[in-house]
């Protein structure tokens, strides 16, 4: 419907988009505003947003706010998210993204904020994916998810490869240093998935009728160890290509100058969360001994059965 490239200081507000075999909106540039638009019935993606520079960390300052994106990826059923995101320093606030067979928000970048979005009925035809998905980088970091609602992120169709595991938030393949604050998860298979990454913070989140509230693994110590081994592993060469020991990376992310135990999921903080309705009443799927060996902070996470009694199984209309 709409394609903007290399745009600056421009807005698209209150438009009816969608009803297309392709995607509804492409917006790439700086200081753009995408607000109060509706996009329904796309064969491929909903929105694709890109602003900011990963090399200089210059911010895109794009605001994507109060949009409604629904029934996307109807033709190409995978890797066509409702909202594809890339770049540095952009904000995604108050959007509703619902009813897609694969991912809702998929991308990668730095210093982005996802605030108060509603993600509903996703990933129902696939396995090994996430409603919010990013992965396989130590350079793309410092994204914040706050006050979002994830509901009905569950596989509903039989799969034939692997287990039907889908995640509300998927930090895949050692992605590191993101923050998750005051998010709510209802009727999800896995709430927060940390696939071998480090320095994530999860605080004040609520998990209701979610089979596995929090997953952490140590894939960097086994089948994915070649990615994190210095000096030639993928994560190291990516950082070297960005001259991470010099500004702007050394100033903006000083923790990159002292990467300890590089293949271990160290320094994750998971505290002050609540849960109910999980598998066997467990909050995590790893042991206390594993948490200790990973130097993982796991404190004040409380089971609250009354949350499941008070909250109906949520379906948005």
PDB file of N, CA and C in Angstrom, residues 79-163:
ATOM      1  N   UNK A  79       7.752 -16.135   8.481  1.00  0.00           N
ATOM      2  CA  UNK A  79       8.729 -15.056   8.304  1.00  0.00           C
ATOM      3  C   UNK A  79       8.146 -13.837   7.597  1.00  0.00           C
ATOM      4  N   UNK A  80       6.888 -13.579   7.857  1.00  0.00           N
ATOM      5  CA  UNK A  80       6.238 -12.355   7.397  1.00  0.00           C
ATOM      6  C   UNK A  80       5.475 -11.774   8.581  1.00  0.00           C
ATOM      7  N   UNK A  81       6.185 -11.092   9.483  1.00  0.00           N
ATOM      8  CA  UNK A  81       5.574 -10.641  10.729  1.00  0.00           C
ATOM      9  C   UNK A  81       4.565  -9.521  10.531  1.00  0.00           C
ATOM     10  N   UNK A  82       3.738  -9.333  11.529  1.00  0.00           N
ATOM     11  CA  UNK A  82       2.839  -8.188  11.518  1.00  0.00           C
ATOM     12  C   UNK A  82       3.608  -6.885  11.557  1.00  0.00           C
ATOM     13  N   UNK A  83       4.714  -6.889  12.315  1.00  0.00           N
ATOM     14  CA  UNK A  83       5.531  -5.681  12.429  1.00  0.00           C
ATOM     15  C   UNK A  83       7.000  -6.090  12.414  1.00  0.00           C
ATOM     16  N   UNK A  84       7.639  -5.909  11.270  1.00  0.00           N
ATOM     17  CA  UNK A  84       9.069  -6.145  11.174  1.00  0.00           C
ATOM     18  C   UNK A  84       9.826  -4.898  11.606  1.00  0.00           C
ATOM     19  N   UNK A  85      10.869  -5.074  12.411  1.00  0.00           N
ATOM     20  CA  UNK A  85      11.565  -3.908  12.966  1.00  0.00           C
ATOM     21  C   UNK A  85      13.079  -4.062  12.809  1.00  0.00           C
ATOM     22  N   UNK A  86      13.736  -2.926  12.601  1.00  0.00           N
ATOM     23  CA  UNK A  86      15.188  -2.894  12.470  1.00  0.00           C
ATOM     24  C   UNK A  86      15.677  -1.496  12.827  1.00  0.00           C
ATOM     25  N   UNK A  87      16.946  -1.420  13.206  1.00  0.00           N
ATOM     26  CA  UNK A  87      17.546  -0.109  13.448  1.00  0.00           C
ATOM     27  C   UNK A  87      17.803   0.194  14.902  1.00  0.00           C
ATOM     28  N   UNK A  88      17.934   1.483  15.188  1.00  0.00           N
ATOM     29  CA  UNK A  88      18.389   1.963  16.491  1.00  0.00           C
ATOM     30  C   UNK A  88      17.464   3.070  16.987  1.00  0.00           C
ATOM     31  N   UNK A  89      17.083   2.988  18.244  1.00  0.00           N
ATOM     32  CA  UNK A  89      16.434   4.116  18.893  1.00  0.00           C
ATOM     33  C   UNK A  89      15.041   4.437  18.398  1.00  0.00           C
ATOM     34  N   UNK A  90      14.237   3.408  18.146  1.00  0.00           N
ATOM     35  CA  UNK A  90      12.860   3.620  17.717  1.00  0.00           C
ATOM     36  C   UNK A  90      11.892   3.137  18.794  1.00  0.00           C
ATOM     37  N   UNK A  91      10.659   3.642  18.754  1.00  0.00           N
ATOM     38  CA  UNK A  91       9.664   3.323  19.778  1.00  0.00           C
ATOM     39  C   UNK A  91       8.422   2.735  19.125  1.00  0.00           C
ATOM     40  N   UNK A  92       7.954   1.630  19.698  1.00  0.00           N
ATOM     41  CA  UNK A  92       6.743   0.942  19.255  1.00  0.00           C
ATOM     42  C   UNK A  92       5.789   0.916  20.447  1.00  0.00           C
ATOM     43  N   UNK A  93       4.730   1.725  20.399  1.00  0.00           N
ATOM     44  CA  UNK A  93       3.917   1.939  21.598  1.00  0.00           C
ATOM     45  C   UNK A  93       2.419   1.774  21.290  1.00  0.00           C
ATOM     46  N   UNK A  94       1.745   0.994  22.122  1.00  0.00           N
ATOM     47  CA  UNK A  94       0.290   0.926  22.080  1.00  0.00           C
ATOM     48  C   UNK A  94      -0.296   0.295  20.838  1.00  0.00           C
ATOM     49  N   UNK A  95       0.472  -0.529  20.146  1.00  0.00           N
ATOM     50  CA  UNK A  95      -0.026  -1.178  18.940  1.00  0.00           C
ATOM     51  C   UNK A  95      -0.705  -2.511  19.277  1.00  0.00           C
ATOM     52  N   UNK A  96      -1.668  -2.902  18.469  1.00  0.00           N
ATOM     53  CA  UNK A  96      -2.285  -4.220  18.550  1.00  0.00           C
ATOM     54  C   UNK A  96      -1.859  -5.006  17.324  1.00  0.00           C
ATOM     55  N   UNK A  97      -1.226  -6.154  17.567  1.00  0.00           N
ATOM     56  CA  UNK A  97      -0.811  -7.037  16.478  1.00  0.00           C
ATOM     57  C   UNK A  97      -1.399  -8.406  16.786  1.00  0.00           C
ATOM     58  N   UNK A  98      -2.277  -8.888  15.927  1.00  0.00           N
ATOM     59  CA  UNK A  98      -2.971 -10.132  16.261  1.00  0.00           C
ATOM     60  C   UNK A  98      -3.277 -10.957  15.015  1.00  0.00           C
ATOM     61  N   UNK A  99      -3.428 -12.241  15.277  1.00  0.00           N
ATOM     62  CA  UNK A  99      -3.899 -13.218  14.297  1.00  0.00           C
ATOM     63  C   UNK A  99      -2.920 -13.416  13.147  1.00  0.00           C
ATOM     64  N   UNK A 100      -1.802 -14.071  13.473  1.00  0.00           N
ATOM     65  CA  UNK A 100      -0.820 -14.449  12.463  1.00  0.00           C
ATOM     66  C   UNK A 100      -0.277 -15.834  12.762  1.00  0.00           C
ATOM     67  N   UNK A 101      -0.003 -16.647  11.752  1.00  0.00           N
ATOM     68  CA  UNK A 101       0.435 -18.016  11.992  1.00  0.00           C
ATOM     69  C   UNK A 101       1.857 -18.150  12.492  1.00  0.00           C
ATOM     70  N   UNK A 102       2.668 -17.093  12.354  1.00  0.00           N
ATOM     71  CA  UNK A 102       4.078 -17.168  12.743  1.00  0.00           C
ATOM     72  C   UNK A 102       4.373 -16.040  13.733  1.00  0.00           C
ATOM     73  N   UNK A 103       5.225 -15.071  13.417  1.00  0.00           N
ATOM     74  CA  UNK A 103       5.649 -14.061  14.378  1.00  0.00           C
ATOM     75  C   UNK A 103       4.826 -12.771  14.267  1.00  0.00           C
ATOM     76  N   UNK A 104       4.747 -12.056  15.395  1.00  0.00           N
ATOM     77  CA  UNK A 104       4.096 -10.744  15.414  1.00  0.00           C
ATOM     78  C   UNK A 104       5.102  -9.636  15.170  1.00  0.00           C
ATOM     79  N   UNK A 105       6.192  -9.638  15.948  1.00  0.00           N
ATOM     80  CA  UNK A 105       7.235  -8.619  15.854  1.00  0.00           C
ATOM     81  C   UNK A 105       8.571  -9.332  15.725  1.00  0.00           C
ATOM     82  N   UNK A 106       9.186  -9.218  14.570  1.00  0.00           N
ATOM     83  CA  UNK A 106      10.446  -9.908  14.309  1.00  0.00           C
ATOM     84  C   UNK A 106      11.449  -8.917  13.753  1.00  0.00           C
ATOM     85  N   UNK A 107      12.692  -8.975  14.277  1.00  0.00           N
ATOM     86  CA  UNK A 107      13.702  -8.077  13.743  1.00  0.00           C
ATOM     87  C   UNK A 107      14.980  -8.117  14.550  1.00  0.00           C
ATOM     88  N   UNK A 108      15.666  -6.982  14.556  1.00  0.00           N
ATOM     89  CA  UNK A 108      16.907  -6.863  15.291  1.00  0.00           C
ATOM     90  C   UNK A 108      17.386  -5.425  15.276  1.00  0.00           C
ATOM     91  N   UNK A 109      18.059  -5.045  16.355  1.00  0.00           N
ATOM     92  CA  UNK A 109      18.561  -3.682  16.443  1.00  0.00           C
ATOM     93  C   UNK A 109      18.948  -3.335  17.858  1.00  0.00           C
ATOM     94  N   UNK A 110      19.121  -2.048  18.106  1.00  0.00           N
ATOM     95  CA  UNK A 110      19.657  -1.558  19.373  1.00  0.00           C
ATOM     96  C   UNK A 110      18.806  -0.434  19.937  1.00  0.00           C
ATOM     97  N   UNK A 111      18.662  -0.427  21.256  1.00  0.00           N
ATOM     98  CA  UNK A 111      18.095   0.715  21.988  1.00  0.00           C
ATOM     99  C   UNK A 111      16.658   1.037  21.569  1.00  0.00           C
ATOM    100  N   UNK A 112      15.909   0.012  21.170  1.00  0.00           N
ATOM    101  CA  UNK A 112      14.507   0.210  20.816  1.00  0.00           C
ATOM    102  C   UNK A 112      13.617  -0.056  22.022  1.00  0.00           C
ATOM    103  N   UNK A 113      12.435   0.556  22.027  1.00  0.00           N
ATOM    104  CA  UNK A 113      11.485   0.394  23.134  1.00  0.00           C
ATOM    105  C   UNK A 113      10.165  -0.118  22.570  1.00  0.00           C
ATOM    106  N   UNK A 114       9.643  -1.161  23.208  1.00  0.00           N
ATOM    107  CA  UNK A 114       8.339  -1.735  22.882  1.00  0.00           C
ATOM    108  C   UNK A 114       7.472  -1.580  24.128  1.00  0.00           C
ATOM    109  N   UNK A 115       6.512  -0.679  24.075  1.00  0.00           N
ATOM    110  CA  UNK A 115       5.806  -0.243  25.278  1.00  0.00           C
ATOM    111  C   UNK A 115       4.290  -0.348  25.080  1.00  0.00           C
ATOM    112  N   UNK A 116       3.633  -1.146  25.932  1.00  0.00           N
ATOM    113  CA  UNK A 116       2.181  -1.162  25.951  1.00  0.00           C
ATOM    114  C   UNK A 116       1.516  -1.741  24.722  1.00  0.00           C
ATOM    115  N   UNK A 117       2.190  -2.644  24.037  1.00  0.00           N
ATOM    116  CA  UNK A 117       1.597  -3.289  22.872  1.00  0.00           C
ATOM    117  C   UNK A 117       0.792  -4.520  23.284  1.00  0.00           C
ATOM    118  N   UNK A 118      -0.175  -4.890  22.465  1.00  0.00           N
ATOM    119  CA  UNK A 118      -0.968  -6.101  22.676  1.00  0.00           C
ATOM    120  C   UNK A 118      -0.697  -7.063  21.530  1.00  0.00           C
ATOM    121  N   UNK A 119      -0.208  -8.248  21.888  1.00  0.00           N
ATOM    122  CA  UNK A 119       0.142  -9.285  20.918  1.00  0.00           C
ATOM    123  C   UNK A 119      -0.763 -10.476  21.198  1.00  0.00           C
ATOM    124  N   UNK A 120      -1.631 -10.846  20.243  1.00  0.00           N
ATOM    125  CA  UNK A 120      -2.641 -11.859  20.522  1.00  0.00           C
ATOM    126  C   UNK A 120      -2.795 -12.833  19.359  1.00  0.00           C
ATOM    127  N   UNK A 121      -2.908 -14.099  19.708  1.00  0.00           N
ATOM    128  CA  UNK A 121      -3.165 -15.200  18.775  1.00  0.00           C
ATOM    129  C   UNK A 121      -2.091 -15.280  17.686  1.00  0.00           C
ATOM    130  N   UNK A 122      -0.928 -15.739  18.119  1.00  0.00           N
ATOM    131  CA  UNK A 122       0.224 -15.844  17.226  1.00  0.00           C
ATOM    132  C   UNK A 122       0.832 -17.235  17.289  1.00  0.00           C
ATOM    133  N   UNK A 123       1.604 -17.551  16.263  1.00  0.00           N
ATOM    134  CA  UNK A 123       2.459 -18.749  16.219  1.00  0.00           C
ATOM    135  C   UNK A 123       1.662 -20.043  16.310  1.00  0.00           C
ATOM    136  N   UNK A 124       0.458 -20.046  15.792  1.00  0.00           N
ATOM    137  CA  UNK A 124      -0.405 -21.213  15.976  1.00  0.00           C
ATOM    138  C   UNK A 124      -0.187 -22.314  14.945  1.00  0.00           C
ATOM    139  N   UNK A 125       0.619 -22.064  13.897  1.00  0.00           N
ATOM    140  CA  UNK A 125       0.855 -23.084  12.874  1.00  0.00           C
ATOM    141  C   UNK A 125       2.287 -23.590  12.840  1.00  0.00           C
ATOM    142  N   UNK A 126       3.119 -23.213  13.799  1.00  0.00           N
ATOM    143  CA  UNK A 126       4.560 -23.462  13.686  1.00  0.00           C
ATOM    144  C   UNK A 126       5.118 -23.963  15.010  1.00  0.00           C
ATOM    145  N   UNK A 127       6.403 -24.282  15.000  1.00  0.00           N
ATOM    146  CA  UNK A 127       7.128 -24.479  16.248  1.00  0.00           C
ATOM    147  C   UNK A 127       8.424 -23.680  16.186  1.00  0.00           C
ATOM    148  N   UNK A 128       9.129 -23.610  17.307  1.00  0.00           N
ATOM    149  CA  UNK A 128      10.429 -22.939  17.400  1.00  0.00           C
ATOM    150  C   UNK A 128      10.376 -21.516  16.848  1.00  0.00           C
ATOM    151  N   UNK A 129       9.476 -20.721  17.375  1.00  0.00           N
ATOM    152  CA  UNK A 129       9.414 -19.321  16.981  1.00  0.00           C
ATOM    153  C   UNK A 129       8.936 -18.503  18.176  1.00  0.00           C
ATOM    154  N   UNK A 130       8.825 -17.192  17.982  1.00  0.00           N
ATOM    155  CA  UNK A 130       8.356 -16.325  19.049  1.00  0.00           C
ATOM    156  C   UNK A 130       7.437 -15.252  18.510  1.00  0.00           C
ATOM    157  N   UNK A 131       6.492 -14.823  19.340  1.00  0.00           N
ATOM    158  CA  UNK A 131       5.642 -13.695  18.941  1.00  0.00           C
ATOM    159  C   UNK A 131       6.500 -12.440  18.776  1.00  0.00           C
ATOM    160  N   UNK A 132       7.376 -12.166  19.749  1.00  0.00           N
ATOM    161  CA  UNK A 132       8.439 -11.160  19.600  1.00  0.00           C
ATOM    162  C   UNK A 132       9.727 -11.949  19.427  1.00  0.00           C
ATOM    163  N   UNK A 133      10.440 -11.713  18.327  1.00  0.00           N
ATOM    164  CA  UNK A 133      11.606 -12.541  18.035  1.00  0.00           C
ATOM    165  C   UNK A 133      12.788 -11.690  17.602  1.00  0.00           C
ATOM    166  N   UNK A 134      13.959 -12.006  18.166  1.00  0.00           N
ATOM    167  CA  UNK A 134      15.249 -11.492  17.695  1.00  0.00           C
ATOM    168  C   UNK A 134      16.300 -12.507  18.112  1.00  0.00           C
ATOM    169  N   UNK A 135      17.453 -12.516  17.425  1.00  0.00           N
ATOM    170  CA  UNK A 135      18.428 -13.522  17.796  1.00  0.00           C
ATOM    171  C   UNK A 135      19.776 -13.394  17.131  1.00  0.00           C
ATOM    172  N   UNK A 136      20.681 -14.240  17.647  1.00  0.00           N
ATOM    173  CA  UNK A 136      21.990 -14.515  17.063  1.00  0.00           C
ATOM    174  C   UNK A 136      22.864 -13.272  16.934  1.00  0.00           C
ATOM    175  N   UNK A 137      23.040 -12.553  18.047  1.00  0.00           N
ATOM    176  CA  UNK A 137      23.904 -11.370  18.024  1.00  0.00           C
ATOM    177  C   UNK A 137      24.265 -10.966  19.448  1.00  0.00           C
ATOM    178  N   UNK A 138      25.506 -10.521  19.629  1.00  0.00           N
ATOM    179  CA  UNK A 138      25.882  -9.806  20.846  1.00  0.00           C
ATOM    180  C   UNK A 138      25.922  -8.302  20.610  1.00  0.00           C
ATOM    181  N   UNK A 139      25.949  -7.874  19.363  1.00  0.00           N
ATOM    182  CA  UNK A 139      26.030  -6.449  19.050  1.00  0.00           C
ATOM    183  C   UNK A 139      24.663  -5.781  19.110  1.00  0.00           C
ATOM    184  N   UNK A 140      23.627  -6.463  18.652  1.00  0.00           N
ATOM    185  CA  UNK A 140      22.269  -5.918  18.682  1.00  0.00           C
ATOM    186  C   UNK A 140      21.705  -6.162  20.070  1.00  0.00           C
ATOM    187  N   UNK A 141      21.508  -5.063  20.840  1.00  0.00           N
ATOM    188  CA  UNK A 141      21.267  -5.221  22.271  1.00  0.00           C
ATOM    189  C   UNK A 141      20.544  -3.994  22.829  1.00  0.00           C
ATOM    190  N   UNK A 142      20.233  -4.077  24.115  1.00  0.00           N
ATOM    191  CA  UNK A 142      19.644  -2.971  24.863  1.00  0.00           C
ATOM    192  C   UNK A 142      18.279  -2.563  24.326  1.00  0.00           C
ATOM    193  N   UNK A 143      17.462  -3.559  23.989  1.00  0.00           N
ATOM    194  CA  UNK A 143      16.069  -3.310  23.658  1.00  0.00           C
ATOM    195  C   UNK A 143      15.221  -3.543  24.910  1.00  0.00           C
ATOM    196  N   UNK A 144      14.164  -2.751  25.061  1.00  0.00           N
ATOM    197  CA  UNK A 144      13.331  -2.805  26.263  1.00  0.00           C
ATOM    198  C   UNK A 144      11.897  -3.125  25.897  1.00  0.00           C
ATOM    199  N   UNK A 145      11.336  -4.138  26.543  1.00  0.00           N
ATOM    200  CA  UNK A 145       9.922  -4.478  26.405  1.00  0.00           C
ATOM    201  C   UNK A 145       9.267  -4.215  27.749  1.00  0.00           C
ATOM    202  N   UNK A 146       8.280  -3.301  27.771  1.00  0.00           N
ATOM    203  CA  UNK A 146       7.671  -2.885  29.021  1.00  0.00           C
ATOM    204  C   UNK A 146       6.164  -2.737  28.842  1.00  0.00           C
ATOM    205  N   UNK A 147       5.418  -3.271  29.800  1.00  0.00           N
ATOM    206  CA  UNK A 147       3.954  -3.092  29.858  1.00  0.00           C
ATOM    207  C   UNK A 147       3.225  -3.675  28.656  1.00  0.00           C
ATOM    208  N   UNK A 148       3.779  -4.706  28.038  1.00  0.00           N
ATOM    209  CA  UNK A 148       3.121  -5.348  26.910  1.00  0.00           C
ATOM    210  C   UNK A 148       2.264  -6.521  27.381  1.00  0.00           C
ATOM    211  N   UNK A 149       1.240  -6.857  26.597  1.00  0.00           N
ATOM    212  CA  UNK A 149       0.403  -8.023  26.842  1.00  0.00           C
ATOM    213  C   UNK A 149       0.618  -9.032  25.723  1.00  0.00           C
ATOM    214  N   UNK A 150       0.987 -10.253  26.087  1.00  0.00           N
ATOM    215  CA  UNK A 150       1.106 -11.364  25.151  1.00  0.00           C
ATOM    216  C   UNK A 150       0.042 -12.390  25.520  1.00  0.00           C
ATOM    217  N   UNK A 151      -0.880 -12.667  24.609  1.00  0.00           N
ATOM    218  CA  UNK A 151      -1.930 -13.643  24.907  1.00  0.00           C
ATOM    219  C   UNK A 151      -2.101 -14.615  23.755  1.00  0.00           C
ATOM    220  N   UNK A 152      -2.425 -15.853  24.130  1.00  0.00           N
ATOM    221  CA  UNK A 152      -2.733 -16.890  23.147  1.00  0.00           C
ATOM    222  C   UNK A 152      -1.599 -17.111  22.147  1.00  0.00           C
ATOM    223  N   UNK A 153      -0.401 -17.291  22.682  1.00  0.00           N
ATOM    224  CA  UNK A 153       0.756 -17.644  21.856  1.00  0.00           C
ATOM    225  C   UNK A 153       0.989 -19.137  22.069  1.00  0.00           C
ATOM    226  N   UNK A 154       0.336 -19.922  21.251  1.00  0.00           N
ATOM    227  CA  UNK A 154       0.364 -21.375  21.400  1.00  0.00           C
ATOM    228  C   UNK A 154       0.258 -22.041  20.031  1.00  0.00           C
ATOM    229  N   UNK A 155       0.952 -23.159  19.907  1.00  0.00           N
ATOM    230  CA  UNK A 155       0.819 -23.971  18.708  1.00  0.00           C
ATOM    231  C   UNK A 155      -0.511 -24.725  18.750  1.00  0.00           C
ATOM    232  N   UNK A 156      -1.279 -24.621  17.671  1.00  0.00           N
ATOM    233  CA  UNK A 156      -2.584 -25.288  17.599  1.00  0.00           C
ATOM    234  C   UNK A 156      -2.644 -26.318  16.477  1.00  0.00           C
ATOM    235  N   UNK A 157      -1.606 -26.419  15.662  1.00  0.00           N
ATOM    236  CA  UNK A 157      -1.588 -27.306  14.501  1.00  0.00           C
ATOM    237  C   UNK A 157      -0.457 -28.306  14.678  1.00  0.00           C
ATOM    238  N   UNK A 158      -0.717 -29.561  14.382  1.00  0.00           N
ATOM    239  CA  UNK A 158       0.289 -30.604  14.545  1.00  0.00           C
ATOM    240  C   UNK A 158       1.528 -30.285  13.720  1.00  0.00           C
ATOM    241  N   UNK A 159       2.701 -30.413  14.350  1.00  0.00           N
ATOM    242  CA  UNK A 159       3.967 -30.236  13.643  1.00  0.00           C
ATOM    243  C   UNK A 159       4.687 -31.577  13.567  1.00  0.00           C
ATOM    244  N   UNK A 160       5.587 -31.698  12.601  1.00  0.00           N
ATOM    245  CA  UNK A 160       6.217 -32.986  12.340  1.00  0.00           C
ATOM    246  C   UNK A 160       7.717 -32.968  12.569  1.00  0.00           C
ATOM    247  N   UNK A 161       8.295 -31.830  12.870  1.00  0.00           N
ATOM    248  CA  UNK A 161       9.712 -31.736  13.176  1.00  0.00           C
ATOM    249  C   UNK A 161       9.870 -31.085  14.545  1.00  0.00           C
ATOM    250  N   UNK A 162      10.537 -31.752  15.468  1.00  0.00           N
ATOM    251  CA  UNK A 162      10.757 -31.185  16.786  1.00  0.00           C
ATOM    252  C   UNK A 162       9.499 -31.148  17.627  1.00  0.00           C
ATOM    253  N   UNK A 163       9.602 -30.409  18.717  1.00  0.00           N
ATOM    254  CA  UNK A 163       8.474 -30.261  19.633  1.00  0.00           C
ATOM    255  C   UNK A 163       7.742 -28.964  19.326  1.00  0.00           C
TER     256      UNK A 163
END
